[in-house]
Amino acid sequence: QVQLVESGGGSVQAGGSLRLSCEAYLYTSRKHYCMGWFRQAPRKEREGVAAIDSDGRTSYAASVKGRFTISVDRAKNTLYLQMNNLKPDDTAMYYCAADTICPVMISTFLHPSGESLDWGPGTQVAVSS
């Protein structure tokens, strides 16, 4: 029923790594797309984590820049989020999202408003200290 399906979440200790995956065939097979990762903790607002468009342009939240890497493997129809040096504050439900177009600035995709985005059901990441 869903167009996007995340996997790869889990529980890790601070300093550990995880790689999240998002099956996204209906988007990676298109000429144009914009995809990203978002997260939300129970007591916090949704936060845009990383975004990438079909030209390979990327944008990251300041809180994860240098630690997380977003990428797409078109051959595998998969969006990835490599997360290194995880911190307890990274604990959240992580969602992938996608659209058929990107805003003028890819960073704007981290703060979507008015777009019709597809969302995955999410995968939980828990980082303990």
PDB file of N, CA and C in Angstrom, residues 41-81:
ATOM      1  N   ALA A  41      11.082  12.934  17.254  1.00  0.00           N
ATOM      2  CA  ALA A  41      11.077  12.360  18.589  1.00  0.00           C
ATOM      3  C   ALA A  41       9.776  12.750  19.278  1.00  0.00           C
ATOM      4  N   PRO A  42       9.361  11.987  20.282  1.00  0.00           N
ATOM      5  CA  PRO A  42       8.052  12.233  20.916  1.00  0.00           C
ATOM      6  C   PRO A  42       7.843  13.660  21.409  1.00  0.00           C
ATOM      7  N   ARG A  43       8.876  14.297  21.917  1.00  0.00           N
ATOM      8  CA  ARG A  43       8.727  15.636  22.492  1.00  0.00           C
ATOM      9  C   ARG A  43       9.254  16.745  21.575  1.00  0.00           C
ATOM     10  N   LYS A  44       9.518  16.416  20.337  1.00  0.00           N
ATOM     11  CA  LYS A  44      10.093  17.400  19.439  1.00  0.00           C
ATOM     12  C   LYS A  44       9.304  17.498  18.131  1.00  0.00           C
ATOM     13  N   GLU A  45       9.489  18.607  17.453  1.00  0.00           N
ATOM     14  CA  GLU A  45       8.883  18.787  16.151  1.00  0.00           C
ATOM     15  C   GLU A  45       9.647  17.979  15.108  1.00  0.00           C
ATOM     16  N   ARG A  46       8.987  17.709  14.000  1.00  0.00           N
ATOM     17  CA  ARG A  46       9.639  17.015  12.908  1.00  0.00           C
ATOM     18  C   ARG A  46      10.822  17.824  12.404  1.00  0.00           C
ATOM     19  N   GLU A  47      11.912  17.133  12.141  1.00  0.00           N
ATOM     20  CA  GLU A  47      13.140  17.776  11.697  1.00  0.00           C
ATOM     21  C   GLU A  47      13.600  17.176  10.381  1.00  0.00           C
ATOM     22  N   GLY A  48      13.859  18.026   9.413  1.00  0.00           N
ATOM     23  CA  GLY A  48      14.462  17.567   8.176  1.00  0.00           C
ATOM     24  C   GLY A  48      15.921  17.251   8.414  1.00  0.00           C
ATOM     25  N   VAL A  49      16.351  16.065   8.038  1.00  0.00           N
ATOM     26  CA  VAL A  49      17.702  15.594   8.319  1.00  0.00           C
ATOM     27  C   VAL A  49      18.619  15.750   7.114  1.00  0.00           C
ATOM     28  N   ALA A  50      18.185  15.255   5.973  1.00  0.00           N
ATOM     29  CA  ALA A  50      19.007  15.293   4.769  1.00  0.00           C
ATOM     30  C   ALA A  50      18.113  15.181   3.548  1.00  0.00           C
ATOM     31  N   ALA A  51      18.528  15.786   2.452  1.00  0.00           N
ATOM     32  CA  ALA A  51      17.763  15.745   1.216  1.00  0.00           C
ATOM     33  C   ALA A  51      18.697  15.570   0.033  1.00  0.00           C
ATOM     34  N   ILE A  52      18.172  14.992  -1.027  1.00  0.00           N
ATOM     35  CA  ILE A  52      18.935  14.787  -2.249  1.00  0.00           C
ATOM     36  C   ILE A  52      17.989  14.839  -3.433  1.00  0.00           C
ATOM     37  N   ASP A  53      18.435  15.436  -4.540  1.00  0.00           N
ATOM     38  CA  ASP A  53      17.614  15.465  -5.735  1.00  0.00           C
ATOM     39  C   ASP A  53      18.208  14.569  -6.811  1.00  0.00           C
ATOM     40  N   SER A  54      17.529  14.490  -7.941  1.00  0.00           N
ATOM     41  CA  SER A  54      17.941  13.582  -9.004  1.00  0.00           C
ATOM     42  C   SER A  54      19.243  13.994  -9.678  1.00  0.00           C
ATOM     43  N   ASP A  55      19.708  15.207  -9.441  1.00  0.00           N
ATOM     44  CA  ASP A  55      20.997  15.657  -9.944  1.00  0.00           C
ATOM     45  C   ASP A  55      22.126  15.421  -8.949  1.00  0.00           C
ATOM     46  N   GLY A  56      21.800  14.890  -7.783  1.00  0.00           N
ATOM     47  CA  GLY A  56      22.814  14.597  -6.792  1.00  0.00           C
ATOM     48  C   GLY A  56      23.095  15.721  -5.813  1.00  0.00           C
ATOM     49  N   ARG A  57      22.343  16.805  -5.918  1.00  0.00           N
ATOM     50  CA  ARG A  57      22.518  17.891  -4.962  1.00  0.00           C
ATOM     51  C   ARG A  57      22.002  17.451  -3.602  1.00  0.00           C
ATOM     52  N   THR A  58      22.707  17.814  -2.541  1.00  0.00           N
ATOM     53  CA  THR A  58      22.349  17.380  -1.198  1.00  0.00           C
ATOM     54  C   THR A  58      22.284  18.557  -0.239  1.00  0.00           C
ATOM     55  N   SER A  59      21.591  18.330   0.853  1.00  0.00           N
ATOM     56  CA  SER A  59      21.516  19.311   1.923  1.00  0.00           C
ATOM     57  C   SER A  59      21.354  18.558   3.232  1.00  0.00           C
ATOM     58  N   TYR A  60      21.947  19.092   4.295  1.00  0.00           N
ATOM     59  CA  TYR A  60      21.902  18.444   5.594  1.00  0.00           C
ATOM     60  C   TYR A  60      21.530  19.433   6.683  1.00  0.00           C
ATOM     61  N   ALA A  61      20.851  18.924   7.686  1.00  0.00           N
ATOM     62  CA  ALA A  61      20.631  19.712   8.884  1.00  0.00           C
ATOM     63  C   ALA A  61      21.969  19.939   9.573  1.00  0.00           C
ATOM     64  N   ALA A  62      22.114  21.104  10.183  1.00  0.00           N
ATOM     65  CA  ALA A  62      23.366  21.427  10.851  1.00  0.00           C
ATOM     66  C   ALA A  62      23.715  20.407  11.928  1.00  0.00           C
ATOM     67  N   SER A  63      22.708  19.834  12.564  1.00  0.00           N
ATOM     68  CA  SER A  63      22.933  18.909  13.657  1.00  0.00           C
ATOM     69  C   SER A  63      23.539  17.575  13.216  1.00  0.00           C
ATOM     70  N   VAL A  64      23.470  17.269  11.918  1.00  0.00           N
ATOM     71  CA  VAL A  64      23.976  15.984  11.440  1.00  0.00           C
ATOM     72  C   VAL A  64      25.086  16.126  10.414  1.00  0.00           C
ATOM     73  N   LYS A  65      25.334  17.332   9.940  1.00  0.00           N
ATOM     74  CA  LYS A  65      26.338  17.529   8.906  1.00  0.00           C
ATOM     75  C   LYS A  65      27.699  17.046   9.389  1.00  0.00           C
ATOM     76  N   GLY A  66      28.359  16.278   8.546  1.00  0.00           N
ATOM     77  CA  GLY A  66      29.638  15.702   8.907  1.00  0.00           C
ATOM     78  C   GLY A  66      29.529  14.329   9.518  1.00  0.00           C
ATOM     79  N   ARG A  67      28.334  13.961   9.971  1.00  0.00           N
ATOM     80  CA  ARG A  67      28.116  12.646  10.564  1.00  0.00           C
ATOM     81  C   ARG A  67      27.231  11.757   9.695  1.00  0.00           C
ATOM     82  N   PHE A  68      26.263  12.347   9.006  1.00  0.00           N
ATOM     83  CA  PHE A  68      25.323  11.603   8.179  1.00  0.00           C
ATOM     84  C   PHE A  68      25.607  11.858   6.708  1.00  0.00           C
ATOM     85  N   THR A  69      25.321  10.867   5.878  1.00  0.00           N
ATOM     86  CA  THR A  69      25.465  10.998   4.437  1.00  0.00           C
ATOM     87  C   THR A  69      24.245  10.413   3.745  1.00  0.00           C
ATOM     88  N   ILE A  70      23.615  11.207   2.894  1.00  0.00           N
ATOM     89  CA  ILE A  70      22.474  10.732   2.118  1.00  0.00           C
ATOM     90  C   ILE A  70      22.956  10.359   0.722  1.00  0.00           C
ATOM     91  N   SER A  71      22.411   9.295   0.180  1.00  0.00           N
ATOM     92  CA  SER A  71      22.800   8.855  -1.148  1.00  0.00           C
ATOM     93  C   SER A  71      21.674   8.057  -1.782  1.00  0.00           C
ATOM     94  N   VAL A  72      21.764   7.890  -3.086  1.00  0.00           N
ATOM     95  CA  VAL A  72      20.785   7.115  -3.842  1.00  0.00           C
ATOM     96  C   VAL A  72      21.517   6.123  -4.721  1.00  0.00           C
ATOM     97  N   ASP A  73      21.039   4.905  -4.746  1.00  0.00           N
ATOM     98  CA  ASP A  73      21.529   3.895  -5.668  1.00  0.00           C
ATOM     99  C   ASP A  73      20.381   3.583  -6.618  1.00  0.00           C
ATOM    100  N   ARG A  74      20.423   4.192  -7.802  1.00  0.00           N
ATOM    101  CA  ARG A  74      19.341   3.989  -8.764  1.00  0.00           C
ATOM    102  C   ARG A  74      19.211   2.528  -9.180  1.00  0.00           C
ATOM    103  N   ALA A  75      20.342   1.841  -9.308  1.00  0.00           N
ATOM    104  CA  ALA A  75      20.313   0.445  -9.722  1.00  0.00           C
ATOM    105  C   ALA A  75      19.561  -0.420  -8.721  1.00  0.00           C
ATOM    106  N   LYS A  76      19.644  -0.058  -7.446  1.00  0.00           N
ATOM    107  CA  LYS A  76      18.958  -0.803  -6.399  1.00  0.00           C
ATOM    108  C   LYS A  76      17.651  -0.148  -5.977  1.00  0.00           C
ATOM    109  N   ASN A  77      17.318   0.968  -6.626  1.00  0.00           N
ATOM    110  CA  ASN A  77      16.067   1.672  -6.339  1.00  0.00           C
ATOM    111  C   ASN A  77      15.935   2.022  -4.861  1.00  0.00           C
ATOM    112  N   THR A  78      17.042   2.457  -4.284  1.00  0.00           N
ATOM    113  CA  THR A  78      17.077   2.642  -2.843  1.00  0.00           C
ATOM    114  C   THR A  78      17.716   3.968  -2.447  1.00  0.00           C
ATOM    115  N   LEU A  79      17.102   4.626  -1.499  1.00  0.00           N
ATOM    116  CA  LEU A  79      17.643   5.809  -0.845  1.00  0.00           C
ATOM    117  C   LEU A  79      18.288   5.371   0.462  1.00  0.00           C
ATOM    118  N   TYR A  80      19.462   5.916   0.764  1.00  0.00           N
ATOM    119  CA  TYR A  80      20.183   5.539   1.972  1.00  0.00           C
ATOM    120  C   TYR A  80      20.446   6.751   2.853  1.00  0.00           C
ATOM    121  N   LEU A  81      20.598   6.476   4.137  1.00  0.00           N
ATOM    122  CA  LEU A  81      21.115   7.452   5.079  1.00  0.00           C
ATOM    123  C   LEU A  81      22.147   6.742   5.941  1.00  0.00           C
TER     124      LEU A  81
END
